[in-house]
Amino acid sequence: MKRITLILLSNLIVTCFVFAQEKERTPIGGRPDIKGDLFIEFGFNSLNNNPDELKRRFLPSRTFNIYYQHPINIGAENSGITFNPGIGIGTDKLAFNDNKALFNNPTIGPESSQLLDISDVYGDNISISRNNVSTSFIEVPLEFRYHFNRNNYQKSMRLAIGGKVGYLLQAQTKIAFSDSNGLDRQVKDRQSFGFNPLRYGVYGRFGFAGVNLWAYYGLNQVFQKEKGPFATEATQINFGISVALF
């Protein structure tokens, strides 16, 4: 059911974008004059307040989000301030150091995880080519946005501050390796791993209409209490750039 929801929501967002592009076009180099914003965010994620054993590789620990947000004027039409509710999908990948991955912790229960060496699970003398855990959330961002050019929001520098709440749709690990006999294997393990089913936090965005810098700070723990590896109480910090498709 969660996978179906993810697919349907992604298709809905893309369909709205395609329809809007066909409905209203501008000359090459311009943005369609469409009410609202379709943001694609690229970036990296980090764990705050986490033990040394949970250190990750920076570059493979990536974030990709897509949101549609609709503006609501606050005050006068050219006040420069809008309230922008929205909906979208937020995805993260975590890649741990030293060829370690998340596996279920049977001593705690089905909704839990522990960090183990992959070779301890799948055998020695293997060559690991891919190792990460990914999460997908359906998210609702709510932000207040100030436009420095009050007469033309579409060509204005902007500052946004807001918060968002998300519900976990899917979590899975992906491990690819070759054994000593040259057999290539790819293992996908889809389960909760003790991730918190709800996440919420605050974020900020600054830039122009097309390109912005953004940062997110999670206010709750990434894993449920005492169900993550090493009973971690880590929170999440994400940052990167966003591109407004319209």
mmCIF file of C-alpha atoms in Angstrom:
data_model
loop_
_atom_site.group_PDB
_atom_site.id
_atom_site.type_symbol
_atom_site.label_atom_id
_atom_site.label_comp_id
_atom_site.label_asym_id
_atom_site.label_seq_id
_atom_site.Cartn_x
_atom_site.Cartn_y
_atom_site.Cartn_z
ATOM 1 C CA MET A 1 0.000 0.000 0.000
ATOM 2 C CA LYS A 2 2.826 2.389 0.847
ATOM 3 C CA ARG A 3 4.543 1.675 -2.466
ATOM 4 C CA ILE A 4 1.308 2.302 -4.377
ATOM 5 C CA THR A 5 0.846 5.611 -2.519
ATOM 6 C CA LEU A 6 4.394 6.660 -3.402
ATOM 7 C CA ILE A 7 3.903 5.855 -7.088
ATOM 8 C CA LEU A 8 0.516 7.586 -7.295
ATOM 9 C CA LEU A 9 1.742 10.752 -5.572
ATOM 10 C CA SER A 10 4.846 10.947 -7.745
ATOM 11 C CA ASN A 11 2.734 10.519 -10.890
ATOM 12 C CA LEU A 12 0.309 13.191 -9.678
ATOM 13 C CA ILE A 13 3.076 15.741 -9.156
ATOM 14 C CA VAL A 14 4.661 14.996 -12.544
ATOM 15 C CA THR A 15 1.255 15.091 -14.287
ATOM 16 C CA CYS A 16 0.466 18.486 -12.757
ATOM 17 C CA PHE A 17 3.819 19.771 -13.985
ATOM 18 C CA VAL A 18 3.354 18.463 -17.533
ATOM 19 C CA PHE A 19 -0.202 19.791 -17.728
ATOM 20 C CA ALA A 20 0.895 23.184 -16.468
ATOM 21 C CA GLN A 21 3.708 23.329 -18.998
ATOM 22 C CA GLU A 22 1.316 22.548 -21.842
ATOM 23 C CA LYS A 23 -1.292 24.988 -20.583
ATOM 24 C CA GLU A 24 0.913 28.065 -20.279
ATOM 25 C CA ARG A 25 4.269 28.588 -21.929
ATOM 26 C CA THR A 26 6.684 31.467 -21.990
ATOM 27 C CA PRO A 27 9.554 32.253 -24.379
ATOM 28 C CA ILE A 28 12.734 30.218 -24.088
ATOM 29 C CA GLY A 29 14.600 31.102 -20.906
ATOM 30 C CA GLY A 30 11.482 32.189 -18.978
ATOM 31 C CA ARG A 31 9.375 30.458 -16.361
ATOM 32 C CA PRO A 32 5.724 29.629 -17.021
ATOM 33 C CA ASP A 33 3.399 32.028 -15.230
ATOM 34 C CA ILE A 34 1.764 29.324 -13.124
ATOM 35 C CA LYS A 35 0.356 29.743 -9.652
ATOM 36 C CA GLY A 36 2.644 27.896 -7.281
ATOM 37 C CA ASP A 37 6.089 26.294 -7.298
ATOM 38 C CA LEU A 38 7.334 22.820 -8.164
ATOM 39 C CA PHE A 39 10.630 22.404 -6.291
ATOM 40 C CA ILE A 40 13.246 19.727 -6.819
ATOM 41 C CA GLU A 41 15.787 19.625 -4.003
ATOM 42 C CA PHE A 42 19.231 18.045 -4.203
ATOM 43 C CA GLY A 43 21.523 17.776 -1.224
ATOM 44 C CA PHE A 44 23.234 15.789 1.475
ATOM 45 C CA ASN A 45 22.192 14.587 4.898
ATOM 46 C CA SER A 46 23.955 14.263 8.216
ATOM 47 C CA LEU A 47 23.166 12.728 11.596
ATOM 48 C CA ASN A 48 23.452 14.931 14.658
ATOM 49 C CA ASN A 49 24.148 13.565 18.134
ATOM 50 C CA ASN A 50 25.116 10.137 16.804
ATOM 51 C CA PRO A 51 27.814 7.764 18.117
ATOM 52 C CA ASP A 52 31.107 7.345 16.257
ATOM 53 C CA GLU A 53 30.011 3.868 15.147
ATOM 54 C CA LEU A 54 27.302 5.454 12.971
ATOM 55 C CA LYS A 55 29.601 7.655 10.927
ATOM 56 C CA ARG A 56 28.721 7.735 7.261
ATOM 57 C CA ARG A 57 30.275 8.424 3.892
ATOM 58 C CA PHE A 58 29.412 11.978 2.930
ATOM 59 C CA LEU A 59 28.955 11.900 -0.844
ATOM 60 C CA PRO A 60 26.763 8.762 -1.041
ATOM 61 C CA SER A 61 24.543 10.051 1.791
ATOM 62 C CA ARG A 62 22.283 12.094 -0.466
ATOM 63 C CA THR A 63 18.868 13.715 -0.322
ATOM 64 C CA PHE A 64 16.341 14.180 -3.137
ATOM 65 C CA ASN A 65 12.961 15.845 -2.594
ATOM 66 C CA ILE A 66 10.141 17.060 -4.820
ATOM 67 C CA TYR A 67 7.386 19.390 -3.588
ATOM 68 C CA TYR A 68 4.531 21.401 -5.008
ATOM 69 C CA GLN A 69 3.638 24.524 -2.997
ATOM 70 C CA HIS A 70 0.771 26.963 -3.524
ATOM 71 C CA PRO A 71 1.106 30.633 -2.475
ATOM 72 C CA ILE A 72 -1.475 32.446 -0.344
ATOM 73 C CA ASN A 73 -1.028 36.196 -0.016
ATOM 74 C CA ILE A 74 -0.846 37.601 3.495
ATOM 75 C CA GLY A 75 -2.036 41.182 3.858
ATOM 76 C CA ALA A 76 -2.118 43.390 0.789
ATOM 77 C CA GLU A 77 -1.563 41.905 -2.662
ATOM 78 C CA ASN A 78 1.972 43.333 -2.863
ATOM 79 C CA SER A 79 2.902 42.878 0.786
ATOM 80 C CA GLY A 80 5.780 40.617 -0.228
ATOM 81 C CA ILE A 81 4.704 37.936 2.246
ATOM 82 C CA THR A 82 3.035 34.661 1.285
ATOM 83 C CA PHE A 83 2.067 31.499 3.116
ATOM 84 C CA ASN A 84 2.983 28.437 1.050
ATOM 85 C CA PRO A 85 1.493 25.061 2.002
ATOM 86 C CA GLY A 86 2.397 22.072 -0.125
ATOM 87 C CA ILE A 87 2.831 18.335 -0.521
ATOM 88 C CA GLY A 88 5.567 16.113 -1.864
ATOM 89 C CA ILE A 89 8.037 13.272 -1.456
ATOM 90 C CA GLY A 90 11.257 13.374 0.571
ATOM 91 C CA THR A 91 13.939 10.704 0.104
ATOM 92 C CA ASP A 92 17.255 10.102 1.858
ATOM 93 C CA LYS A 93 20.129 7.679 1.430
ATOM 94 C CA LEU A 94 22.520 6.811 4.272
ATOM 95 C CA ALA A 95 25.805 5.059 3.496
ATOM 96 C CA PHE A 96 27.719 3.842 6.538
ATOM 97 C CA ASN A 97 31.497 3.492 6.822
ATOM 98 C CA ASP A 98 33.560 0.295 6.784
ATOM 99 C CA ASN A 99 31.118 -1.779 4.691
ATOM 100 C CA LYS A 100 28.530 -1.879 7.438
ATOM 101 C CA ALA A 101 24.768 -1.977 6.917
ATOM 102 C CA LEU A 102 21.527 -2.106 8.846
ATOM 103 C CA PHE A 103 20.011 -5.484 9.687
ATOM 104 C CA ASN A 104 17.126 -6.454 11.911
ATOM 105 C CA ASN A 105 17.937 -6.887 15.591
ATOM 106 C CA PRO A 106 16.066 -10.057 16.660
ATOM 107 C CA THR A 107 16.662 -9.401 20.359
ATOM 108 C CA ILE A 108 14.534 -6.234 20.123
ATOM 109 C CA GLY A 109 11.873 -7.211 17.618
ATOM 110 C CA PRO A 110 10.730 -6.725 14.011
ATOM 111 C CA GLU A 111 10.792 -2.895 14.105
ATOM 112 C CA SER A 112 14.458 -2.506 14.982
ATOM 113 C CA SER A 113 17.946 -2.493 13.524
ATOM 114 C CA GLN A 114 21.580 -3.082 14.309
ATOM 115 C CA LEU A 115 24.720 -2.147 12.387
ATOM 116 C CA LEU A 116 26.736 -5.168 11.237
ATOM 117 C CA ASP A 117 29.652 -5.893 8.925
ATOM 118 C CA ILE A 118 28.243 -7.104 5.638
ATOM 119 C CA SER A 119 30.881 -9.851 5.469
ATOM 120 C CA ASP A 120 29.624 -11.207 8.811
ATOM 121 C CA VAL A 121 26.220 -11.751 7.193
ATOM 122 C CA TYR A 122 27.049 -12.753 3.602
ATOM 123 C CA GLY A 123 30.470 -14.304 4.094
ATOM 124 C CA ASP A 124 34.134 -13.373 3.793
ATOM 125 C CA ASN A 125 36.037 -12.797 0.558
ATOM 126 C CA ILE A 126 33.301 -10.694 -1.031
ATOM 127 C CA SER A 127 33.748 -7.478 -2.984
ATOM 128 C CA ILE A 128 31.094 -4.893 -2.084
ATOM 129 C CA SER A 129 30.125 -2.394 -4.781
ATOM 130 C CA ARG A 130 26.996 -0.827 -3.267
ATOM 131 C CA ASN A 131 25.759 -0.372 0.269
ATOM 132 C CA ASN A 132 23.107 2.055 1.483
ATOM 133 C CA VAL A 133 19.818 2.383 3.294
ATOM 134 C CA SER A 134 17.112 4.586 1.777
ATOM 135 C CA THR A 135 13.921 6.097 3.157
ATOM 136 C CA SER A 136 10.926 7.698 1.435
ATOM 137 C CA PHE A 137 8.443 10.000 3.157
ATOM 138 C CA ILE A 138 5.246 11.682 2.043
ATOM 139 C CA GLU A 139 5.669 15.211 3.390
ATOM 140 C CA VAL A 140 3.653 18.375 3.951
ATOM 141 C CA PRO A 141 5.795 21.554 3.966
ATOM 142 C CA LEU A 142 4.354 24.790 5.381
ATOM 143 C CA GLU A 143 6.357 27.970 4.957
ATOM 144 C CA PHE A 144 6.231 31.730 5.131
ATOM 145 C CA ARG A 145 8.040 33.404 2.275
ATOM 146 C CA TYR A 146 9.234 36.995 1.924
ATOM 147 C CA HIS A 147 9.773 38.372 -1.609
ATOM 148 C CA PHE A 148 12.177 41.306 -1.786
ATOM 149 C CA ASN A 149 10.675 42.494 -5.090
ATOM 150 C CA ARG A 150 7.076 43.119 -4.095
ATOM 151 C CA ASN A 151 5.985 43.977 -7.622
ATOM 152 C CA ASN A 152 7.190 40.787 -9.293
ATOM 153 C CA TYR A 153 7.458 37.711 -7.098
ATOM 154 C CA GLN A 154 8.604 35.546 -10.017
ATOM 155 C CA LYS A 155 11.803 37.576 -10.470
ATOM 156 C CA SER A 156 12.454 38.346 -6.836
ATOM 157 C CA MET A 157 15.046 37.270 -4.337
ATOM 158 C CA ARG A 158 13.215 35.402 -1.586
ATOM 159 C CA LEU A 159 13.647 34.189 1.969
ATOM 160 C CA ALA A 160 11.523 31.331 3.301
ATOM 161 C CA ILE A 161 11.175 29.897 6.799
ATOM 162 C CA GLY A 162 8.908 27.003 7.628
ATOM 163 C CA GLY A 163 8.432 23.484 8.866
ATOM 164 C CA LYS A 164 7.369 20.148 7.476
ATOM 165 C CA VAL A 165 6.005 16.860 8.707
ATOM 166 C CA GLY A 166 6.438 13.515 6.976
ATOM 167 C CA TYR A 167 5.128 9.958 7.168
ATOM 168 C CA LEU A 168 7.394 7.032 6.322
ATOM 169 C CA LEU A 169 6.332 5.204 3.164
ATOM 170 C CA GLN A 170 9.282 2.880 2.714
ATOM 171 C CA ALA A 171 12.699 1.973 4.098
ATOM 172 C CA GLN A 172 15.093 -0.482 2.501
ATOM 173 C CA THR A 173 18.725 -1.458 2.295
ATOM 174 C CA LYS A 174 20.462 -2.220 -1.003
ATOM 175 C CA ILE A 175 23.665 -4.245 -0.996
ATOM 176 C CA ALA A 176 25.502 -5.353 -4.144
ATOM 177 C CA PHE A 177 28.574 -7.584 -4.021
ATOM 178 C CA SER A 178 30.565 -10.285 -5.817
ATOM 179 C CA ASP A 179 31.716 -13.433 -4.069
ATOM 180 C CA SER A 180 35.003 -15.304 -4.513
ATOM 181 C CA ASN A 181 33.497 -17.332 -7.374
ATOM 182 C CA GLY A 182 32.591 -14.216 -9.348
ATOM 183 C CA LEU A 183 28.858 -14.483 -8.616
ATOM 184 C CA ASP A 184 27.236 -11.036 -8.602
ATOM 185 C CA ARG A 185 24.455 -10.552 -6.073
ATOM 186 C CA GLN A 186 22.154 -7.641 -5.217
ATOM 187 C CA VAL A 187 20.128 -7.874 -2.044
ATOM 188 C CA LYS A 188 17.245 -5.520 -1.224
ATOM 189 C CA ASP A 189 15.767 -5.760 2.252
ATOM 190 C CA ARG A 190 12.575 -3.756 2.799
ATOM 191 C CA GLN A 191 11.472 -3.297 6.425
ATOM 192 C CA SER A 192 11.105 -0.485 8.955
ATOM 193 C CA PHE A 193 14.566 -0.915 10.575
ATOM 194 C CA GLY A 194 13.212 0.984 13.581
ATOM 195 C CA PHE A 195 12.966 4.289 11.680
ATOM 196 C CA ASN A 196 10.554 6.743 13.221
ATOM 197 C CA PRO A 197 7.320 6.559 11.179
ATOM 198 C CA LEU A 198 6.831 10.306 11.623
ATOM 199 C CA ARG A 199 9.408 13.014 11.191
ATOM 200 C CA TYR A 200 9.132 16.744 11.578
ATOM 201 C CA GLY A 201 11.462 19.702 11.605
ATOM 202 C CA VAL A 202 12.144 23.251 10.515
ATOM 203 C CA TYR A 203 13.815 24.509 7.360
ATOM 204 C CA GLY A 204 14.907 27.656 5.577
ATOM 205 C CA ARG A 205 15.418 28.541 1.934
ATOM 206 C CA PHE A 206 17.139 31.566 0.391
ATOM 207 C CA GLY A 207 17.791 32.560 -3.202
ATOM 208 C CA PHE A 208 16.102 33.639 -6.388
ATOM 209 C CA ALA A 209 12.937 32.342 -8.009
ATOM 210 C CA GLY A 210 14.749 29.597 -9.896
ATOM 211 C CA VAL A 211 17.598 28.469 -7.627
ATOM 212 C CA ASN A 212 17.807 28.463 -3.827
ATOM 213 C CA LEU A 213 19.978 27.221 -1.010
ATOM 214 C CA TRP A 214 18.114 25.280 1.674
ATOM 215 C CA ALA A 215 18.709 23.571 5.021
ATOM 216 C CA TYR A 216 16.546 21.337 7.216
ATOM 217 C CA TYR A 217 16.889 20.507 10.918
ATOM 218 C CA GLY A 218 14.940 17.540 12.276
ATOM 219 C CA LEU A 219 13.262 18.062 15.627
ATOM 220 C CA ASN A 220 12.605 14.409 16.440
ATOM 221 C CA GLN A 221 14.833 11.345 16.457
ATOM 222 C CA VAL A 222 15.550 9.461 13.245
ATOM 223 C CA PHE A 223 14.925 6.093 14.924
ATOM 224 C CA GLN A 224 12.271 5.093 17.407
ATOM 225 C CA LYS A 225 13.431 5.116 21.014
ATOM 226 C CA GLU A 226 15.978 2.343 21.661
ATOM 227 C CA LYS A 227 15.095 0.591 18.374
ATOM 228 C CA GLY A 228 17.915 1.920 16.225
ATOM 229 C CA PRO A 229 21.549 0.779 16.205
ATOM 230 C CA PHE A 230 23.357 1.450 19.494
ATOM 231 C CA ALA A 231 20.069 2.878 20.847
ATOM 232 C CA THR A 232 20.993 6.059 18.995
ATOM 233 C CA GLU A 233 19.113 9.303 19.631
ATOM 234 C CA ALA A 234 20.410 10.922 16.453
ATOM 235 C CA THR A 235 18.509 13.689 14.691
ATOM 236 C CA GLN A 236 18.880 14.676 11.057
ATOM 237 C CA ILE A 237 20.351 17.703 9.290
ATOM 238 C CA ASN A 238 19.909 18.091 5.506
ATOM 239 C CA PHE A 239 21.170 20.832 3.183
ATOM 240 C CA GLY A 240 21.617 21.542 -0.493
ATOM 241 C CA ILE A 241 20.222 23.455 -3.457
ATOM 242 C CA SER A 242 16.728 23.538 -4.922
ATOM 243 C CA VAL A 243 15.525 24.264 -8.432
ATOM 244 C CA ALA A 244 12.033 25.603 -9.150
ATOM 245 C CA LEU A 245 10.715 24.052 -12.348
ATOM 246 C CA PHE A 246 7.858 26.580 -12.348
#
